[in-house]
Coordinates of C-alpha atoms in Angstrom, one line a residue:
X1 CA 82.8 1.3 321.2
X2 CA 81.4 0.0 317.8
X3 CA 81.4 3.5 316.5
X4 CA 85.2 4.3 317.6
X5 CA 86.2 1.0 316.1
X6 CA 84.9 2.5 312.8
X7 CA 86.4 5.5 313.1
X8 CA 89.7 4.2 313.3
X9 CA 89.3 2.4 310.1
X10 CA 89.5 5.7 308.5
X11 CA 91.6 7.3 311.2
X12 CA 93.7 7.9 313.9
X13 CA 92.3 6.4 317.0
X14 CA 94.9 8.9 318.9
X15 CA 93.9 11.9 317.3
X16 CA 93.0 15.0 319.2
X17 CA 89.1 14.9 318.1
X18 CA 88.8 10.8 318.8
X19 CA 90.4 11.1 321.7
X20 CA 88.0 13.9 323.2
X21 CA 85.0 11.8 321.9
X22 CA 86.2 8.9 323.9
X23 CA 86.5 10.8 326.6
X24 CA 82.8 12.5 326.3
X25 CA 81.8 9.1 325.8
X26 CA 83.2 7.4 328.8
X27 CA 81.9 10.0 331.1
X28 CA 78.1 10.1 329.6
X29 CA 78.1 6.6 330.2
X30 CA 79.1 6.9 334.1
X31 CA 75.7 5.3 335.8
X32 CA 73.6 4.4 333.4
X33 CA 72.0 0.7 334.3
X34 CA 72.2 -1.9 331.9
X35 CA 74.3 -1.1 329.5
X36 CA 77.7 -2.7 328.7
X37 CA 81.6 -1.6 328.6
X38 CA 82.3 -3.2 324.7
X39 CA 81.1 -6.7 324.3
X40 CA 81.7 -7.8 328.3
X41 CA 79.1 -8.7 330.1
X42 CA 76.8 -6.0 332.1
X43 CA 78.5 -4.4 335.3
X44 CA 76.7 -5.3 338.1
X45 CA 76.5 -1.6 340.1
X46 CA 76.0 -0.2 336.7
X47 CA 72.5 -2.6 336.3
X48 CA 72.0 -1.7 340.3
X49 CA 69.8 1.8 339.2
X50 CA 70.4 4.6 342.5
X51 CA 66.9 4.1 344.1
X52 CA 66.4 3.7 347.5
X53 CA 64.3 0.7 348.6
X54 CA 60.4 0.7 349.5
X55 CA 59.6 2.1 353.0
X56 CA 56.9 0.5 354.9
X57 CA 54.9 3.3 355.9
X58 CA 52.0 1.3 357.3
X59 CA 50.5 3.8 360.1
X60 CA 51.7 2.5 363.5
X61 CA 48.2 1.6 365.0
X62 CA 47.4 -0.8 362.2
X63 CA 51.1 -2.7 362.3
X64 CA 50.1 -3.5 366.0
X65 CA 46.1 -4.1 365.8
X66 CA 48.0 -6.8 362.8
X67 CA 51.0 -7.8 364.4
X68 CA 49.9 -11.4 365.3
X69 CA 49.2 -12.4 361.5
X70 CA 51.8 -13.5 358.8
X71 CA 53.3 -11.3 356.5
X72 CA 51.0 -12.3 353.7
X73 CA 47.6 -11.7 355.5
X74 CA 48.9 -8.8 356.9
X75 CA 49.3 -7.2 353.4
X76 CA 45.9 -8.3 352.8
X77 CA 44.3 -6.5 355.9
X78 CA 46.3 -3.1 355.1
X79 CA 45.4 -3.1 351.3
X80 CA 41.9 -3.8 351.9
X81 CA 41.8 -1.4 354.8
X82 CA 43.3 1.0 352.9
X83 CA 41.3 0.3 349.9
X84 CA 38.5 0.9 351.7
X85 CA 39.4 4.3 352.4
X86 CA 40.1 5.4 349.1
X87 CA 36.8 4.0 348.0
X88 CA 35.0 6.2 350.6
X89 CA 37.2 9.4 349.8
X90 CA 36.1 9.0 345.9
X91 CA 32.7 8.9 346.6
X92 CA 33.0 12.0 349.2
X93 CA 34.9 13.9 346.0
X94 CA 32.0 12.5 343.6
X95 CA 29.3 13.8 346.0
X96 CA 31.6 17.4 345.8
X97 CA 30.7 18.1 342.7
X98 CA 32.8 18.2 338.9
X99 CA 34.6 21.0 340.4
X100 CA 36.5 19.1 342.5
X101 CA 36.8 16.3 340.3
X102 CA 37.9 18.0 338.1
X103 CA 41.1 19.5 341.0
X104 CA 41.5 15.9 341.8
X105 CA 42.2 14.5 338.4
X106 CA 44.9 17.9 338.0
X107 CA 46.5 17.0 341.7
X108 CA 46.8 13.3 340.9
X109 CA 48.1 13.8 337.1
X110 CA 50.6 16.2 339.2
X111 CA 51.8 13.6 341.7
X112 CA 52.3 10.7 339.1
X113 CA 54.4 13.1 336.9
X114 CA 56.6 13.9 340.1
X115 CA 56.6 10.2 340.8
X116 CA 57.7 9.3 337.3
X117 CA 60.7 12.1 337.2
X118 CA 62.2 11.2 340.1
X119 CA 62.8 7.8 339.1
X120 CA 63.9 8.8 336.0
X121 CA 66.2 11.3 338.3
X122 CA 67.6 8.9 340.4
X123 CA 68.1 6.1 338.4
X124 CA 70.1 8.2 335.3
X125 CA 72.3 10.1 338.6
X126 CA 70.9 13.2 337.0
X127 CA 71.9 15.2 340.5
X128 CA 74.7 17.3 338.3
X129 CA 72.5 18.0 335.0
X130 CA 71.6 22.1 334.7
X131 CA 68.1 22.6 334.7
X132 CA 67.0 19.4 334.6
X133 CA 64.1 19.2 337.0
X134 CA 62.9 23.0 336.7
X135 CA 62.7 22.4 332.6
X136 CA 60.6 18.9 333.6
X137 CA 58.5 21.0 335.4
X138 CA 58.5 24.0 333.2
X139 CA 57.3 21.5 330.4
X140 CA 54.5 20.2 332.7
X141 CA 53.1 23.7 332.7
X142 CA 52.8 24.5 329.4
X143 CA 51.3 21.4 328.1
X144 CA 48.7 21.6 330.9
X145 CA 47.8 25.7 330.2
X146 CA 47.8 24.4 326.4
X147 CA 45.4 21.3 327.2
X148 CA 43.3 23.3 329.7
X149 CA 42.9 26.3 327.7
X150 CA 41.2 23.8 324.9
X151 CA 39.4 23.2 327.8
X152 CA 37.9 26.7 328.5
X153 CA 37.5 27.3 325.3
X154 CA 35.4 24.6 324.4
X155 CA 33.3 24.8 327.8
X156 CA 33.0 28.2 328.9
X157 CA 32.4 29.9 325.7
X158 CA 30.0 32.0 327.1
X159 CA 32.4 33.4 330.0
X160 CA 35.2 34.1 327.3
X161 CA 33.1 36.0 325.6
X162 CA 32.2 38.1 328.2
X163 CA 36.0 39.0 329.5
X164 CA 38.1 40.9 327.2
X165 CA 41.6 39.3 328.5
X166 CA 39.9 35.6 327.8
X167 CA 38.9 36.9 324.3
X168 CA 42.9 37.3 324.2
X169 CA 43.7 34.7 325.3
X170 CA 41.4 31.8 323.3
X171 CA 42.3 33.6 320.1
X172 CA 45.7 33.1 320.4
X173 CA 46.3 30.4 322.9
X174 CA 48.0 28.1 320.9
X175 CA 50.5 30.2 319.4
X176 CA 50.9 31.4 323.1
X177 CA 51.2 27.8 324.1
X178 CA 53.8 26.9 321.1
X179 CA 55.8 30.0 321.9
X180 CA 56.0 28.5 325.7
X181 CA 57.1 25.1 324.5
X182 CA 59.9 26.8 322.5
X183 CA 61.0 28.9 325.2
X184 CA 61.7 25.5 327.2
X185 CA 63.3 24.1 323.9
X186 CA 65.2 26.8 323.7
X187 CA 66.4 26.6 327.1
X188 CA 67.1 22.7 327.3
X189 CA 69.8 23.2 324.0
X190 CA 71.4 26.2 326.0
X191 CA 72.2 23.9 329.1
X192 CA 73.8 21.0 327.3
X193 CA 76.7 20.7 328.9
X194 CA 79.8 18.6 326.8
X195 CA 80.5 15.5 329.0
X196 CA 76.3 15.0 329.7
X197 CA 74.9 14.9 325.9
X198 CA 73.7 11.9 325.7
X199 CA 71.9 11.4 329.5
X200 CA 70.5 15.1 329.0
X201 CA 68.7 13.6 325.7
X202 CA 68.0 10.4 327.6
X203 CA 66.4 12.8 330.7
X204 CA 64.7 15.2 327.9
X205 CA 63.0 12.0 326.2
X206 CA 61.9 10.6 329.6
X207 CA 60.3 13.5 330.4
X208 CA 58.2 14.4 327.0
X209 CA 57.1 10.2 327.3
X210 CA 55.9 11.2 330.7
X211 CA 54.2 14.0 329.4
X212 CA 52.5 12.0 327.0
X213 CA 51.7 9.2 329.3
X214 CA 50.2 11.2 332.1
X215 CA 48.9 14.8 330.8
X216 CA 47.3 13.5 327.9
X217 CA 45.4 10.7 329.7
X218 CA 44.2 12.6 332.4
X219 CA 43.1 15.5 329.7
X220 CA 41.2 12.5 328.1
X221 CA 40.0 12.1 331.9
X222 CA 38.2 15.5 332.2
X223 CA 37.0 15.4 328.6
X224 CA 34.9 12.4 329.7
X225 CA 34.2 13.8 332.9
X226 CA 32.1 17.2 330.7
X227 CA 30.0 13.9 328.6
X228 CA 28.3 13.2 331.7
X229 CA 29.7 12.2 335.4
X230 CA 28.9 8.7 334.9
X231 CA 31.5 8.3 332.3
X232 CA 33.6 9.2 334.4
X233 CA 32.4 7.6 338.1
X234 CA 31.6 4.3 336.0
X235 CA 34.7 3.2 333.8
X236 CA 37.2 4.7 337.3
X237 CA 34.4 2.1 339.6
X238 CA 35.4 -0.6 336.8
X239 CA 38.7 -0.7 337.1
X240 CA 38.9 -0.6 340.7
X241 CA 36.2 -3.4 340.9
X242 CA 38.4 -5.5 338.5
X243 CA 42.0 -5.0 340.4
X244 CA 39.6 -6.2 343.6
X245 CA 38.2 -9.3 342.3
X246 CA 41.6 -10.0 341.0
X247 CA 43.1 -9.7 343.9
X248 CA 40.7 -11.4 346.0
X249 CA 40.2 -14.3 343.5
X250 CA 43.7 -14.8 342.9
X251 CA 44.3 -14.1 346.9
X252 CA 41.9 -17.2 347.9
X253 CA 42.0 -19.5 344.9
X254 CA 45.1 -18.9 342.5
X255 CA 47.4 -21.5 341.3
X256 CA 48.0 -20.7 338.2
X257 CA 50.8 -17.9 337.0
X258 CA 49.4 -15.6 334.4
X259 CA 52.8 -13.8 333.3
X260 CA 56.1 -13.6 334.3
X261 CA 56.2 -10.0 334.4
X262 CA 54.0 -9.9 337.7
X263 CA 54.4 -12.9 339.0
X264 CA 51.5 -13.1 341.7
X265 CA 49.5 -12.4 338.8
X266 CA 47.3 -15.7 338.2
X267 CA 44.9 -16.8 335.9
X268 CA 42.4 -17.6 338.2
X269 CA 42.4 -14.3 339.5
X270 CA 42.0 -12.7 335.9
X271 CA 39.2 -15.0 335.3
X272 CA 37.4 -14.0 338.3
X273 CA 38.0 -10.4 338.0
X274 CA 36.2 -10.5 334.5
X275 CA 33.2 -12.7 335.1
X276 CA 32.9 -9.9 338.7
X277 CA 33.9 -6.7 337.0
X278 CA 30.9 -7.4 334.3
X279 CA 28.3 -8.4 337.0
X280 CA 29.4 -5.0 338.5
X281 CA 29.7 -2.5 336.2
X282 CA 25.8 -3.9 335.0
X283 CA 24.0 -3.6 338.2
X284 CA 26.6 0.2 338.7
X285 CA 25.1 1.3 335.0
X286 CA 22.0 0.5 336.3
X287 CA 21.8 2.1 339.6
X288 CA 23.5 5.9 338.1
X289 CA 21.2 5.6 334.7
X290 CA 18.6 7.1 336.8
X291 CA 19.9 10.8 338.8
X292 CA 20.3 13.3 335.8
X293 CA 23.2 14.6 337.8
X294 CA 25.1 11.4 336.7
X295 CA 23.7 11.5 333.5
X296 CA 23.9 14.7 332.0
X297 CA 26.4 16.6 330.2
X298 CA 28.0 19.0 332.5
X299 CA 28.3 22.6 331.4
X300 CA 28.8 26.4 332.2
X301 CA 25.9 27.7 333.9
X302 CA 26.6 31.5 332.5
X303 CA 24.0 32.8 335.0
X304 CA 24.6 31.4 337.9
X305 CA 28.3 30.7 337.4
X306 CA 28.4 26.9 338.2
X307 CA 28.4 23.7 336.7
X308 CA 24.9 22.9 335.6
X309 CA 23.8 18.9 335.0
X310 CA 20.1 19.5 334.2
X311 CA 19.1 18.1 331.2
X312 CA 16.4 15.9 329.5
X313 CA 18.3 12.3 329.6
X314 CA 18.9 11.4 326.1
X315 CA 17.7 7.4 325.2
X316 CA 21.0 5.9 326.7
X317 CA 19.6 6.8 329.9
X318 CA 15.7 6.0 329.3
X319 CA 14.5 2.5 330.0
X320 CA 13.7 0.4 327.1
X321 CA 12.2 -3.1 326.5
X322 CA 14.3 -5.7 324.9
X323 CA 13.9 -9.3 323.2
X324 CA 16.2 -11.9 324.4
X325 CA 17.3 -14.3 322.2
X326 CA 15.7 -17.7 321.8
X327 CA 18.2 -19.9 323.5
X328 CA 18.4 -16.8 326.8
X329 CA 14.5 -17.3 326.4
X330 CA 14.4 -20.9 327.3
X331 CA 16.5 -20.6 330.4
X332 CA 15.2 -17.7 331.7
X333 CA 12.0 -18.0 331.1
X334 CA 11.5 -14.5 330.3
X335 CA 11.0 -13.4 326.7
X336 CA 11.9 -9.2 326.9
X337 CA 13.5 -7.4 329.6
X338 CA 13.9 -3.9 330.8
X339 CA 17.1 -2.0 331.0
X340 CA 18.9 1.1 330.0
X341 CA 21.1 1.3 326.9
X342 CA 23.6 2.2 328.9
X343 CA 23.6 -1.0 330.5
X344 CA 24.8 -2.6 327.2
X345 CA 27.5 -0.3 326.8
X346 CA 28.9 -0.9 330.5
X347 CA 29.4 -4.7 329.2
X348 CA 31.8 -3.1 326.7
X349 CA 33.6 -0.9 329.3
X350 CA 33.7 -4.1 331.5
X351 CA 35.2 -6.2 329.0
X352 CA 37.8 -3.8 327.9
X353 CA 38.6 -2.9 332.0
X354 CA 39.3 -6.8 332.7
X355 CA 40.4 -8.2 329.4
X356 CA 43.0 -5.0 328.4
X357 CA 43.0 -2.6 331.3
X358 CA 45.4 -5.0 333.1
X359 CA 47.9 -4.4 330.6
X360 CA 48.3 -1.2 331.5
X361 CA 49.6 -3.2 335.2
X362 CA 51.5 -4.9 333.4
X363 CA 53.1 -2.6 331.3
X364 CA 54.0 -0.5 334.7
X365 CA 55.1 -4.1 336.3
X366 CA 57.6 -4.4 333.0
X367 CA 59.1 -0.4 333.8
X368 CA 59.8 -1.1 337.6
X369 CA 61.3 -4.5 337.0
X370 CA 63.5 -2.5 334.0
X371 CA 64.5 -0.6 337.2
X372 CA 64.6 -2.4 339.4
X373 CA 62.1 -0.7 342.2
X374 CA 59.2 -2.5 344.1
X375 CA 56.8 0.8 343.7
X376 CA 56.9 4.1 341.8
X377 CA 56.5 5.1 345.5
X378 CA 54.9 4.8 348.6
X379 CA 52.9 7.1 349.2
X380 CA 49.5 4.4 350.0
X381 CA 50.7 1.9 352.6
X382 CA 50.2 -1.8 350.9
X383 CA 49.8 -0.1 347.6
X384 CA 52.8 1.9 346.9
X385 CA 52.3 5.3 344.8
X386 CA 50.0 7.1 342.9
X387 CA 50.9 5.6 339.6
X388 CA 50.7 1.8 341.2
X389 CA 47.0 2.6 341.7
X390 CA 46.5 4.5 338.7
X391 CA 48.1 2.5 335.6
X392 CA 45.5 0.5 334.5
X393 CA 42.9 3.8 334.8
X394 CA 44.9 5.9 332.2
X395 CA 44.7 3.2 329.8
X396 CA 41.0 3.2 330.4
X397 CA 40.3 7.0 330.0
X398 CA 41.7 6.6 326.2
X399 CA 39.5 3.9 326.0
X400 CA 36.2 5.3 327.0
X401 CA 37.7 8.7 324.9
X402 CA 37.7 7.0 321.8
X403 CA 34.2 4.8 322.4
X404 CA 32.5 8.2 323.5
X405 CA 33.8 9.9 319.6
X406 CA 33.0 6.5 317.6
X407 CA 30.2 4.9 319.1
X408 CA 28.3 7.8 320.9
X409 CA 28.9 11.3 321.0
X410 CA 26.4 13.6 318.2
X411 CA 27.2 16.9 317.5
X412 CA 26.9 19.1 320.4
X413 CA 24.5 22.3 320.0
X414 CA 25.8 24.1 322.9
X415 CA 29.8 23.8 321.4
X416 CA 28.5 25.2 317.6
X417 CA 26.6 27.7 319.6
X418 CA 29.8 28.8 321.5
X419 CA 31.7 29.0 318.4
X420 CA 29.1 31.0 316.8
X421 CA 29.3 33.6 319.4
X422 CA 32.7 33.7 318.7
X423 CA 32.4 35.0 315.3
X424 CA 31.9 38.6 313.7
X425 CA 29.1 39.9 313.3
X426 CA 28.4 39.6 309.6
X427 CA 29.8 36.0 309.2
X428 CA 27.1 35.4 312.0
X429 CA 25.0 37.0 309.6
X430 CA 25.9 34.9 306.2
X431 CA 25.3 31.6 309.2
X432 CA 21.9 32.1 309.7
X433 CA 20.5 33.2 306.2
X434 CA 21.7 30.0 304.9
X435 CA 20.5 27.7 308.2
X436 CA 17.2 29.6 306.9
X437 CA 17.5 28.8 303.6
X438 CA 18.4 25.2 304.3
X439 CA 15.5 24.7 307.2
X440 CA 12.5 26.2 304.3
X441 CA 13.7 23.7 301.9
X442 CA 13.4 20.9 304.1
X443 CA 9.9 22.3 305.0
X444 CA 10.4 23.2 308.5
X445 CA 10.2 26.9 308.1
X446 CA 7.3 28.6 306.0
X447 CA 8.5 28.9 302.3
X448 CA 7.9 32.4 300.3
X449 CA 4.7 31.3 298.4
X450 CA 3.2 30.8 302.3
X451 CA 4.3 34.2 303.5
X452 CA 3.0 36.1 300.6
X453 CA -0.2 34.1 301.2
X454 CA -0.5 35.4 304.9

């Protein structure tokens, strides 16, 4: 309104062109929540966003094994029954292998995308808009073959190498993948339709934030998954440690309200789940520092075609002796103590999980209450959908991306080897004369005056 107000200024406000930009305007507008007609105050179906309420799947043999208790112990009973589950079903996935982790972490990246777009479809009335949904998913596509494909060609080197079509493929993948992208750019402009404009840009934004949100966290996911299982079992075990000390803390003892934007949220509950989450994640570290299949790097087994996690641990995972402090001294009694690096770095991972992981809650709490919706879905009974169980651990994966890169990760032999491999013959060639040159001046390898001598 503020912009046909200053248009009139300069013009007529009955003209032919102002005229159809009112009405373009007016009928973009129809159903979108929140916003205002001029300077009035918010229509109250317009704020009311088309979703349809919660449904209480809870299977039918727990509602009547529960159906003596209140409401609010019910709830309690069905998420920890349920949570219980899940916990079992990760550790059945974990024992599968990183194979399957690996299909997992795609499936579930899959379902919280869906999750996300069809709020995004229902709320905007986005029923009439060409293309909408098969572009969403179109776009889903190629930014997963253009993250996985970095994938393969950082990890199986050695299988590229030995399929021509691969070869293709990894040279070129991501002009390949840019030329998909712009496919589906070039399609989204060719279905703007006049009297949608602005809710097809709304739909096209909502859609590349989900992208971002969701793809690239659960790429982050699989990147930590190839450092070694247990940075992946460990910081996923954290979070879901912390939401159930939370819970349970704030469930028996909270009083307090922690912020508005979940409002069963407490202090005491936050409280608890750090101090528990930290206990945790220490003795977890502890117990997985020893199995090299938690501990190694997984990779390409070129021979036998499978993931291999043999390895020689490096120190993170080998017990060393440490000197407590002075003041640690006097209480314990003890003056050194045994434990695995990794043990220190779990206290990091801990902290971040209870202190800033709940933000990422929080931050999903603030996008349904924009919406007004209870749950992204409810596909969990007691726990709603995929993303209400997964915010906080997508915030996480960056987390333990980023400490991996700046606190941990060396250079990795078996990556410069892969790239090697992929060069020609003679650059190969130029590669190791000088690696020679540089190893007999740093005395490793016999200098000429030696080999003249033999």
């Amino acid at each position: 309104m503020t912009e046909l107000r200053k248009r009139g200024r300069g013009g007529d406000l009955d003209s032919p062109e102002n005229i159809s930009d009112k009405e373009t305007d007016g009928e973009d507008r129809v159903g979108l929540p929140g916003e205002t007609d001029g300077d009035g105050e918010p229509d109250s179906k317009a704020e009311t966003p088309d979703v349809p309420p919660s449904v209480d799947n809870t299977p039918e043999c727990l509602n009547k094994a529960l159906e003596g208790l209140s409401s609010r112990w019910k709830n309690w009973w069905v998420r920890g029954i349920l949570s219980l589950t899940m916990i079992i079903g990760f550790l059945l996935i974990t024992y599968l292998g990183p194979l399957m982790l690996i299909f997992v972490v795609m499936m579930v990246q899959i379902k919280c995308f869906q999750e996300i777009i069809t709020i995004g479809y229902r709320v905007y009335h986005s029923y009439d808009l060409p293309w909408f949904r098969t572009l969403s998913w179109y776009f889903l596509i190629c930014v997963n073959y253009f993250f996985y494909g970095e994938t393969v060609a950082d990890y199986f080197g050695i299988l590229v190498q030995r399929e021509e079509p691969l070869q293709f493929l990894a040279r070129y993948h991501r002009f390949i993948s840019f030329a998909l992208y712009l496919a589906g750019f070039c399609m989204f402009v060719l279905s703007l339709v006049k009297k949608h404009y602005r809710l097809q840009f709304y739909m096209f934004a909502w859609t590349h934030v989900t992208l971002l949100i969701v793809v690239t966290q659960s790429h982050l996911v699989i990147q930590n998954l190839f450092e070694g299982m247990i940075w992946f079992i460990v910081p996923i075990s954290i979070v879901i440690c912390n939401d159930i000390m939370a819970y349970l803390f704030g469930f028996f003892f909270g009083r307090t309200p922690l912020i508005k934007l979940s409002p069963k949220k407490t202090w005491e509950g936050f409280i608890g789940g750090f101090f528990g989450t930290v206990v945790f994640g220490f003795i977890f570290a502890y117990l997985l520092a020893q199995y090299q299949y938690f501990v190694c790097p997984v990779e390409y087994d070129s021979e036998t075609n499978r993931f291999a996690v043999e390895c020689e641990p490096s120190e993170l995972f080998v017990m060393q002796e440490y000197t407590l402090p002075t003041v640690v001294q006097e209480v314990l009694r003890w003056k050194t103590v045994n434990m695995y690096p990794f043990q220190i770095h779990s206290i990091a991972l801990s902290t971040f999980a209870s202190l800033i992981g709940p933000f990422g809650g929080f931050f999903a709490s603030g996008f349904k209450r924009a919406f007004k919706i209870k749950d992204f879905a409810d596909t969990i009974p007691g726990h709603g959908g995929i993303v209400d169980r997964f915010d906080c651990q997508y915030l996480m994966a960056t987390f333990v991306h980023v400490y991996i890169t700046s606190f941990i990760r060396g250079p990795n032999p078996s990556k410069v080897l892969q790239q090697l491999l992929v060069l020609q013959p003679e650059q190969q060639l130029n590669i190791f004369n000088l690696l020679r040159s540089h190893l007999k001046e740093r005395g490793m390898l016999p200098g000429p005056s030696s080999e003249a001598a033999q």
